[in-house]
């Protein structure tokens, strides 16, 4: 049985919800027409992968519907894995669930009817165990249930960069968007992941937004009919673990957190399933009262060799609209900047990894049809810029980001690092082209002077980086099947691409 089906059929454990929330969950499940969970699936189906955390510490992770964590074999020794998170059913976090709960509490029949009509939340079920084990430095072989695990290298020279990989199912006041998750042409993450795995990377960097199946597919929409939705395991599995399986087995991963993994969205799954650091009470996004902790985390460094580091930054809770100086987010991101600066001083060369680009462009159509450029994330620019007008620590030479659903490169004649955006690996693409050349004076951030920009709009794929020297990288842009579409070179903080626009 395919893993996606097996996991979807796994029975949820006894609910951890109090009676009032059980009633709310039942209401929402009834609104969505959900069937009761089926019998547990066989334990032979599981997901396995390796994530790298602070200082490059490698963690083997296994997600399984079995009743207990499996053993892991390290260099011929059999050792137990640790339970990171048990199977559980959690309360929904979205505002629409709160509205339905309020209506239920007031016993207002009209309000309940309205809530039923628009309810798009449901209990968050994780009928799988999250298991883990540290991989000591120097480990020569590791496997779980007969499946080999990819091992980190002291110097990763071949890196795949992907981002924004889930299938968008979203109901919004700004306009609904339902991607054809059942069509591999319109939702090609599985194809992208297989092609990226065939490139034989030594490290995979995901720049955030793994989960997009937030709302149910509308009746009569064949493109997404039958898709799981919500923030539980079934949607996480369909969006990420099943289509990404080939790439998860190919190499260790460095994972950045996106806004889709904020606490009020898929944050519960982020902390249970992906983040490499310990899962701590209060940092699990289970309770709104703890979001000041769960929505923010400290940056960390992953060594790459040759006195170079990846610096991973959690930007899940920033806002493109900006942050007020007295807000929690502003203060937390200023703290993150100070920590980022301290980490950057530990190596001569640094590559930043975050979800929201500070130094990239987005584009949309104005009311008159003209292209309107959107600059980098205002919240981060404001918080960081108050501490450093150049926005990023001096020793960061390159930034890898996502969020904008395209591929993009920007290099500057000012003292800013090159910006690469790799938000083009599965989620419905942006289709408004960036102007080439840019209008005079166009800039993604205050004081940033653009020297070169290259972009690929409305094309799915992945980016690769191959080390050529201490400060030199060869960057290639591949389509969903692995075919070469553009070539760039990084030399220090400058970069240049063969094509200004991929057609």
Coordinates of N, CA, C and O in Angstrom, one line a residue, residues 348-487:
X348 N 34.6 33.1 8.1 CA 34.9 34.1 7.1 C 33.8 34.3 6.1 O 33.6 35.4 5.6
X349 N 33.1 33.2 5.8 CA 32.0 33.3 4.8 C 30.7 32.6 5.3 O 30.8 31.6 6.0
X350 N 29.6 33.3 5.0 CA 28.3 32.8 5.4 C 27.3 32.9 4.3 O 27.3 33.9 3.5
X351 N 26.4 31.9 4.3 CA 25.3 31.9 3.4 C 24.0 31.9 4.2 O 23.8 30.9 5.0
X352 N 23.2 32.9 4.2 CA 22.0 33.0 5.0 C 20.9 32.2 4.3 O 20.8 32.2 3.1
X353 N 20.1 31.6 5.2 CA 18.9 30.8 4.7 C 17.7 31.3 5.5 O 17.6 31.1 6.7
X354 N 16.7 31.8 4.8 CA 15.5 32.2 5.5 C 14.4 32.1 4.4 O 14.6 31.9 3.2
X355 N 13.1 32.3 4.9 CA 12.0 32.2 3.9 C 11.7 33.5 3.2 O 11.5 33.5 2.0
X356 N 11.7 34.6 3.9 CA 11.3 35.9 3.4 C 12.5 36.7 2.9 O 13.3 37.0 3.6
X357 N 12.5 36.9 1.6 CA 13.7 37.7 1.0 C 13.7 39.1 1.5 O 12.7 39.8 1.3
X358 N 14.8 39.6 2.0 CA 15.0 41.0 2.3 C 15.3 41.8 1.0 O 15.1 43.0 0.9
X359 N 16.0 41.1 0.1 CA 16.7 41.8 -1.0 C 16.2 41.3 -2.4 O 16.9 41.5 -3.4
X360 N 14.9 40.8 -2.5 CA 14.4 40.4 -3.7 C 13.1 41.1 -4.1 O 12.6 41.9 -3.3
X361 N 12.7 40.9 -5.3 CA 11.5 41.5 -5.8 C 10.3 40.6 -6.0 O 10.5 39.4 -6.3
X362 N 9.1 41.1 -5.8 CA 7.9 40.4 -6.3 C 7.3 41.4 -7.3 O 7.7 42.5 -7.5
X363 N 6.3 40.9 -8.1 CA 5.6 41.7 -9.0 C 4.1 41.4 -9.1 O 3.7 40.2 -8.9
X364 N 3.3 42.4 -9.4 CA 1.9 42.2 -9.6 C 1.4 43.2 -10.6 O 2.1 44.2 -11.0
X365 N 0.2 43.0 -11.1 CA -0.4 43.9 -12.1 C -1.2 45.0 -11.3 O -2.0 44.7 -10.4
X366 N -1.0 46.2 -11.7 CA -1.8 47.3 -11.2 C -3.1 47.4 -11.9 O -3.4 46.6 -12.8
X367 N -4.0 48.3 -11.4 CA -5.3 48.4 -11.9 C -5.3 48.7 -13.4 O -6.2 48.3 -14.2
X368 N -4.2 49.4 -13.9 CA -4.1 49.7 -15.3 C -3.4 48.7 -16.1 O -3.1 48.9 -17.3
X369 N -3.0 47.6 -15.5 CA -2.3 46.5 -16.2 C -0.8 46.6 -16.2 O -0.1 45.7 -16.6
X370 N -0.3 47.7 -15.6 CA 1.1 47.9 -15.6 C 1.7 47.0 -14.5 O 1.1 46.7 -13.5
X371 N 3.0 46.6 -14.7 CA 3.7 45.8 -13.7 C 4.1 46.7 -12.5 O 4.7 47.7 -12.7
X372 N 3.8 46.3 -11.3 CA 4.1 47.0 -10.1 C 5.1 46.1 -9.3 O 4.8 45.0 -9.0
X373 N 6.3 46.6 -9.1 CA 7.3 45.9 -8.3 C 7.1 46.0 -6.8 O 6.8 47.0 -6.3
X374 N 7.2 44.8 -6.2 CA 7.1 44.8 -4.7 C 8.5 44.5 -4.1 O 9.2 43.6 -4.5
X375 N 8.9 45.3 -3.2 CA 10.3 45.2 -2.6 C 10.3 44.0 -1.6 O 9.3 43.3 -1.4
X376 N 11.5 43.8 -0.9 CA 11.6 42.8 0.0 C 10.8 42.9 1.3 O 10.1 44.0 1.5
X377 N 10.8 42.0 2.2 CA 10.0 41.9 3.3 C 10.2 43.1 4.2 O 11.3 43.4 4.8
X378 N 9.1 43.9 4.4 CA 9.2 45.2 5.2 C 9.5 45.0 6.6 O 10.2 45.7 7.3
X379 N 8.8 43.9 7.2 CA 9.0 43.7 8.6 C 10.5 43.4 9.0 O 11.0 44.0 9.9
X380 N 11.1 42.6 8.3 CA 12.6 42.3 8.5 C 13.4 43.5 8.2 O 14.4 43.8 8.9
X381 N 13.1 44.2 7.1 CA 13.9 45.4 6.7 C 13.8 46.4 7.8 O 14.9 47.0 8.2
X382 N 12.7 46.6 8.4 CA 12.6 47.6 9.5 C 13.3 47.2 10.8 O 14.1 48.0 11.3
X383 N 13.1 45.9 11.2 CA 13.8 45.5 12.4 C 15.3 45.4 12.3 O 16.0 45.8 13.1
X384 N 15.7 44.8 11.2 CA 17.2 44.7 10.9 C 17.8 46.0 10.6 O 18.9 46.4 11.0
X385 N 17.1 46.8 9.8 CA 17.6 48.1 9.3 C 17.9 49.1 10.4 O 18.7 50.0 10.3
X386 N 17.1 49.0 11.5 CA 17.3 49.9 12.6 C 18.6 49.6 13.3 O 19.2 50.5 14.0
X387 N 19.2 48.4 13.1 CA 20.4 48.0 13.7 C 21.6 48.1 12.7 O 22.8 48.3 13.1
X388 N 21.3 47.9 11.5 CA 22.3 47.9 10.4 C 21.7 48.4 9.1 O 20.9 47.7 8.5
X389 N 22.0 49.6 8.6 CA 21.4 50.1 7.4 C 21.6 49.1 6.2 O 20.8 49.2 5.2
X390 N 22.7 48.3 6.2 CA 22.9 47.3 5.2 C 22.0 46.1 5.4 O 22.1 45.1 4.5
X391 N 21.3 46.0 6.4 CA 20.3 45.0 6.7 C 20.8 43.6 7.2 O 20.2 43.0 8.0
X392 N 22.0 43.2 6.7 CA 22.5 41.9 7.1 C 24.0 42.1 7.5 O 24.7 43.0 7.1
X393 N 24.4 41.1 8.4 CA 25.8 41.2 8.9 C 26.8 41.2 7.7 O 26.6 40.5 6.7
X394 N 27.9 41.9 7.9 CA 28.9 42.0 6.8 C 29.4 40.7 6.2 O 29.7 40.6 5.0
X395 N 29.5 39.7 7.1 CA 30.1 38.4 6.6 C 29.1 37.5 5.9 O 29.5 36.4 5.5
X396 N 27.9 37.9 5.8 CA 26.9 37.2 5.0 C 27.1 37.6 3.5 O 26.9 38.8 3.2
X397 N 27.5 36.7 2.7 CA 27.7 37.0 1.3 C 26.6 36.6 0.3 O 26.5 37.2 -0.8
X398 N 25.8 35.7 0.7 CA 24.7 35.2 -0.2 C 23.5 34.9 0.7 O 23.6 34.4 1.8
X399 N 22.3 35.2 0.2 CA 21.0 34.9 0.9 C 20.2 33.9 0.0 O 20.1 34.2 -1.2
X400 N 19.7 32.9 0.6 CA 18.8 31.9 0.0 C 17.5 32.0 0.6 O 17.3 31.9 1.8
X401 N 16.4 32.3 -0.2 CA 15.1 32.5 0.4 C 14.0 31.9 -0.6 O 14.4 31.4 -1.6
X402 N 12.8 32.1 -0.2 CA 11.6 31.6 -1.0 C 10.5 32.6 -0.9 O 10.8 33.8 -1.2
X403 N 9.3 32.2 -0.6 CA 8.1 33.0 -0.4 C 7.6 33.6 -1.7 O 6.3 33.6 -1.9
X404 N 8.4 34.2 -2.5 CA 7.9 34.6 -3.8 C 8.0 33.4 -4.8 O 9.0 32.7 -4.8
X405 N 6.9 33.1 -5.5 CA 6.8 31.8 -6.2 C 7.4 31.9 -7.6 O 6.7 31.9 -8.6
X406 N 8.7 32.0 -7.6 CA 9.5 32.1 -8.8 C 11.0 31.8 -8.5 O 11.3 31.5 -7.3
X407 N 11.8 31.8 -9.5 CA 13.3 31.8 -9.2 C 13.8 33.1 -9.6 O 13.4 33.8 -10.6
X408 N 14.8 33.6 -8.7 CA 15.3 34.9 -8.9 C 16.7 35.0 -8.4 O 17.1 34.4 -7.4
X409 N 17.5 35.9 -9.0 CA 18.9 36.2 -8.6 C 19.0 37.7 -8.6 O 18.6 38.4 -9.6
X410 N 19.6 38.3 -7.6 CA 19.9 39.8 -7.6 C 21.3 40.0 -7.0 O 21.6 39.5 -5.9
X411 N 22.1 40.7 -7.7 CA 23.4 41.1 -7.2 C 23.5 42.6 -7.2 O 22.8 43.3 -8.0
X412 N 24.3 43.1 -6.3 CA 24.3 44.6 -6.0 C 25.7 45.2 -6.1 O 26.7 44.5 -5.8
X413 N 25.8 46.4 -6.6 CA 27.0 47.2 -6.6 C 27.2 47.8 -5.2 O 28.4 48.2 -4.8
X414 N 26.2 47.9 -4.4 CA 26.3 48.3 -3.0 C 26.8 47.1 -2.2 O 26.8 46.0 -2.7
X415 N 27.1 47.3 -0.9 CA 27.7 46.3 -0.1 C 26.6 45.4 0.5 O 26.6 45.1 1.7
X416 N 25.8 44.9 -0.4 CA 24.7 43.9 0.1 C 25.1 42.5 -0.5 O 25.6 42.4 -1.6
X417 N 24.7 41.5 0.2 CA 24.9 40.1 -0.3 C 24.0 39.8 -1.5 O 22.9 40.4 -1.7
X418 N 24.4 38.9 -2.4 CA 23.6 38.4 -3.4 C 22.3 37.8 -2.8 O 22.4 37.1 -1.8
X419 N 21.2 37.9 -3.5 CA 20.0 37.3 -3.1 C 19.5 36.3 -4.1 O 19.4 36.6 -5.3
X420 N 19.2 35.1 -3.7 CA 18.6 34.1 -4.6 C 17.3 33.7 -4.0 O 17.2 33.5 -2.8
X421 N 16.3 33.5 -4.8 CA 14.9 33.1 -4.4 C 14.6 31.8 -5.1 O 14.7 31.8 -6.4
X422 N 14.3 30.8 -4.4 CA 14.0 29.5 -5.0 C 12.6 29.0 -4.5 O 12.4 27.9 -4.1
X423 N 11.6 29.8 -4.7 CA 10.2 29.5 -4.3 C 9.4 28.9 -5.5 O 8.3 29.2 -5.6
X424 N 10.1 28.0 -6.2 CA 9.5 27.6 -7.5 C 9.4 26.0 -7.6 O 9.4 25.5 -8.7
X425 N 9.2 25.3 -6.5 CA 9.4 23.9 -6.6 C 8.1 23.1 -6.4 O 8.1 21.9 -6.3
X426 N 6.9 23.7 -6.5 CA 5.7 23.0 -6.4 C 4.4 23.8 -6.3 O 3.4 23.5 -6.9
X427 N 4.5 24.8 -5.5 CA 3.3 25.7 -5.3 C 3.0 26.5 -6.5 O 3.9 26.9 -7.3
X428 N 1.7 26.8 -6.7 CA 1.2 27.5 -7.9 C 2.1 28.8 -8.1 O 2.3 29.5 -7.1
X429 N 2.6 29.0 -9.3 CA 3.6 29.9 -9.6 C 3.0 31.4 -9.7 O 1.9 31.6 -10.1
X430 N 3.9 32.3 -9.4 CA 3.6 33.7 -9.8 C 3.8 33.8 -11.3 O 4.7 33.2 -11.9
X431 N 3.0 34.6 -11.9 CA 3.0 34.7 -13.4 C 3.3 36.1 -14.0 O 3.4 36.2 -15.2
X432 N 3.4 37.1 -13.1 CA 3.7 38.4 -13.6 C 5.2 38.6 -13.8 O 5.9 38.4 -12.8
X433 N 5.7 38.8 -15.0 CA 7.1 38.9 -15.2 C 7.8 40.1 -14.6 O 7.2 41.2 -14.5
X434 N 9.0 39.9 -14.1 CA 9.8 41.0 -13.7 C 10.3 41.7 -14.9 O 10.8 41.1 -15.8
X435 N 10.3 43.1 -14.9 CA 10.8 43.8 -16.1 C 12.3 43.6 -16.3 O 13.0 43.6 -15.3
X436 N 12.7 43.4 -17.5 CA 14.1 43.3 -17.8 C 14.4 44.2 -19.0 O 13.9 44.0 -20.1
X437 N 15.2 45.3 -18.8 CA 15.9 45.7 -17.5 C 14.9 46.3 -16.5 O 13.8 46.7 -16.9
X438 N 15.3 46.4 -15.3 CA 14.5 47.1 -14.3 C 14.4 48.5 -14.6 O 15.3 49.2 -15.2
X439 N 13.3 49.1 -14.1 CA 13.2 50.6 -14.2 C 14.3 51.3 -13.5 O 14.8 50.8 -12.5
X440 N 14.8 52.4 -13.9 CA 15.8 53.2 -13.2 C 15.5 53.4 -11.8 O 14.4 53.8 -11.4
X441 N 16.5 53.1 -10.9 CA 16.3 53.3 -9.5 C 15.5 52.3 -8.8 O 15.4 52.4 -7.5
X442 N 15.1 51.2 -9.5 CA 14.3 50.2 -8.8 C 15.2 49.5 -7.8 O 16.3 49.1 -8.1
X443 N 14.7 49.3 -6.6 CA 15.5 48.7 -5.5 C 14.6 47.8 -4.6 O 13.4 48.2 -4.3
X444 N 15.0 46.7 -4.1 CA 14.2 45.9 -3.2 C 14.3 46.3 -1.8 O 13.5 45.8 -0.9
X445 N 15.3 47.2 -1.5 CA 15.5 47.7 -0.1 C 16.1 49.0 0.0 O 16.9 49.3 -1.0
X446 N 15.9 49.8 1.0 CA 16.6 51.1 1.1 C 18.1 51.0 1.0 O 18.7 50.2 1.7
X447 N 18.7 51.7 0.0 CA 20.2 51.7 -0.1 C 20.8 50.6 -1.0 O 22.0 50.7 -1.2
X448 N 19.9 49.7 -1.4 CA 20.5 48.6 -2.2 C 20.4 48.9 -3.7 O 19.4 49.2 -4.2
X449 N 21.6 48.9 -4.3 CA 21.8 49.3 -5.7 C 22.0 48.1 -6.5 O 23.0 47.4 -6.5
X450 N 21.0 47.8 -7.4 CA 21.0 46.6 -8.2 C 22.0 46.7 -9.3 O 22.0 47.6 -10.0
X451 N 22.8 45.6 -9.4 CA 23.8 45.5 -10.5 C 23.3 44.5 -11.5 O 23.5 44.8 -12.7
X452 N 22.7 43.4 -11.1 CA 22.2 42.5 -12.1 C 21.0 41.7 -11.5 O 21.0 41.4 -10.3
X453 N 20.0 41.5 -12.3 CA 18.8 40.7 -11.9 C 18.6 39.7 -12.9 O 18.6 39.9 -14.1
X454 N 18.3 38.4 -12.5 CA 17.9 37.4 -13.4 C 16.7 36.7 -12.8 O 16.5 36.6 -11.6
X455 N 15.7 36.2 -13.6 CA 14.5 35.6 -13.1 C 13.9 34.6 -14.0 O 14.2 34.6 -15.2
X456 N 13.1 33.7 -13.4 CA 12.3 32.7 -14.2 C 11.0 32.7 -13.6 O 10.8 32.4 -12.4
X457 N 10.0 33.1 -14.4 CA 8.6 33.2 -14.0 C 7.8 32.1 -14.6 O 8.0 31.7 -15.7
X458 N 6.9 31.5 -13.8 CA 6.0 30.5 -14.3 C 6.7 29.2 -14.8 O 6.4 28.7 -15.8
X459 N 7.7 28.8 -14.0 CA 8.4 27.6 -14.3 C 8.8 26.9 -13.1 O 9.4 27.5 -12.2
X460 N 8.5 25.6 -13.0 CA 8.8 24.8 -11.8 C 10.2 24.2 -11.9 O 10.6 23.8 -13.0
X461 N 10.9 24.1 -10.7 CA 12.2 23.4 -10.8 C 12.9 23.5 -9.5 O 12.3 23.6 -8.4
X462 N 14.2 23.3 -9.6 CA 15.1 23.4 -8.4 C 16.4 24.0 -8.8 O 16.8 24.2 -10.0
X463 N 17.1 24.5 -7.8 CA 18.4 25.2 -8.0 C 19.5 24.3 -7.4 O 19.3 23.7 -6.4
X464 N 20.7 24.3 -8.0 CA 21.8 23.6 -7.4 C 23.0 24.6 -7.3 O 23.2 25.6 -8.0
X465 N 23.8 24.3 -6.3 CA 25.1 25.0 -6.0 C 26.2 24.0 -5.9 O 26.2 23.1 -5.1
X466 N 27.3 24.3 -6.7 CA 28.5 23.4 -6.7 C 29.7 24.3 -6.3 O 29.9 25.3 -6.9
X467 N 30.4 23.9 -5.3 CA 31.5 24.7 -4.8 C 32.7 24.6 -5.8 O 33.1 23.6 -6.3
X468 N 33.2 25.8 -6.2 CA 34.3 26.0 -7.1 C 35.6 26.5 -6.4 O 36.6 26.4 -7.0
X469 N 35.4 27.0 -5.2 CA 36.5 27.6 -4.5 C 36.0 28.1 -3.1 O 34.9 27.9 -2.8
X470 N 36.9 28.8 -2.4 CA 36.5 29.2 -1.1 C 35.3 30.2 -1.1 O 34.4 30.1 -0.3
X471 N 35.2 31.1 -2.1 CA 34.1 32.0 -2.2 C 33.4 31.9 -3.5 O 32.5 32.7 -3.8
X472 N 33.6 30.8 -4.2 CA 33.0 30.7 -5.6 C 32.1 29.5 -5.6 O 32.4 28.4 -5.1
X473 N 30.9 29.7 -6.2 CA 29.9 28.7 -6.4 C 29.4 28.8 -7.8 O 29.1 29.9 -8.3
X474 N 29.2 27.6 -8.4 CA 28.5 27.5 -9.7 C 27.0 27.2 -9.4 O 26.7 26.2 -8.7
X475 N 26.1 28.1 -9.8 CA 24.7 27.9 -9.6 C 24.0 27.5 -10.9 O 24.3 28.2 -11.9
X476 N 23.2 26.5 -10.8 CA 22.4 26.1 -12.0 C 21.0 26.1 -11.7 O 20.6 25.6 -10.6
X477 N 20.2 26.5 -12.6 CA 18.7 26.5 -12.4 C 18.2 25.4 -13.4 O 18.4 25.4 -14.6
X478 N 17.4 24.4 -12.8 CA 16.9 23.3 -13.5 C 15.4 23.3 -13.6 O 14.8 23.7 -12.6
X479 N 14.8 22.8 -14.6 CA 13.4 22.7 -14.7 C 12.9 21.4 -13.9 O 13.8 20.7 -13.3
X480 N 11.7 21.1 -13.9 CA 11.1 20.0 -13.1 C 11.7 18.7 -13.5 O 11.8 17.8 -12.6
X481 N 12.2 18.5 -14.7 CA 12.8 17.3 -15.1 C 14.3 17.2 -15.0 O 14.9 16.2 -15.3
X482 N 14.9 18.3 -14.5 CA 16.3 18.4 -14.4 C 17.1 19.1 -15.5 O 18.3 19.2 -15.4
X483 N 16.4 19.5 -16.5 CA 17.0 20.1 -17.7 C 17.5 21.5 -17.3 O 16.9 22.2 -16.5
X484 N 18.7 21.9 -17.8 CA 19.3 23.2 -17.4 C 18.6 24.3 -18.1 O 18.4 24.4 -19.3
X485 N 18.3 25.4 -17.3 CA 17.6 26.6 -17.8 C 18.4 27.8 -17.6 O 18.2 28.8 -18.4
X486 N 19.3 27.9 -16.7 CA 20.2 29.1 -16.5 C 21.4 28.7 -15.7 O 21.4 27.7 -14.9
X487 N 22.4 29.5 -15.8 CA 23.7 29.2 -15.1 C 24.2 30.5 -14.5 O 24.2 31.6 -15.2

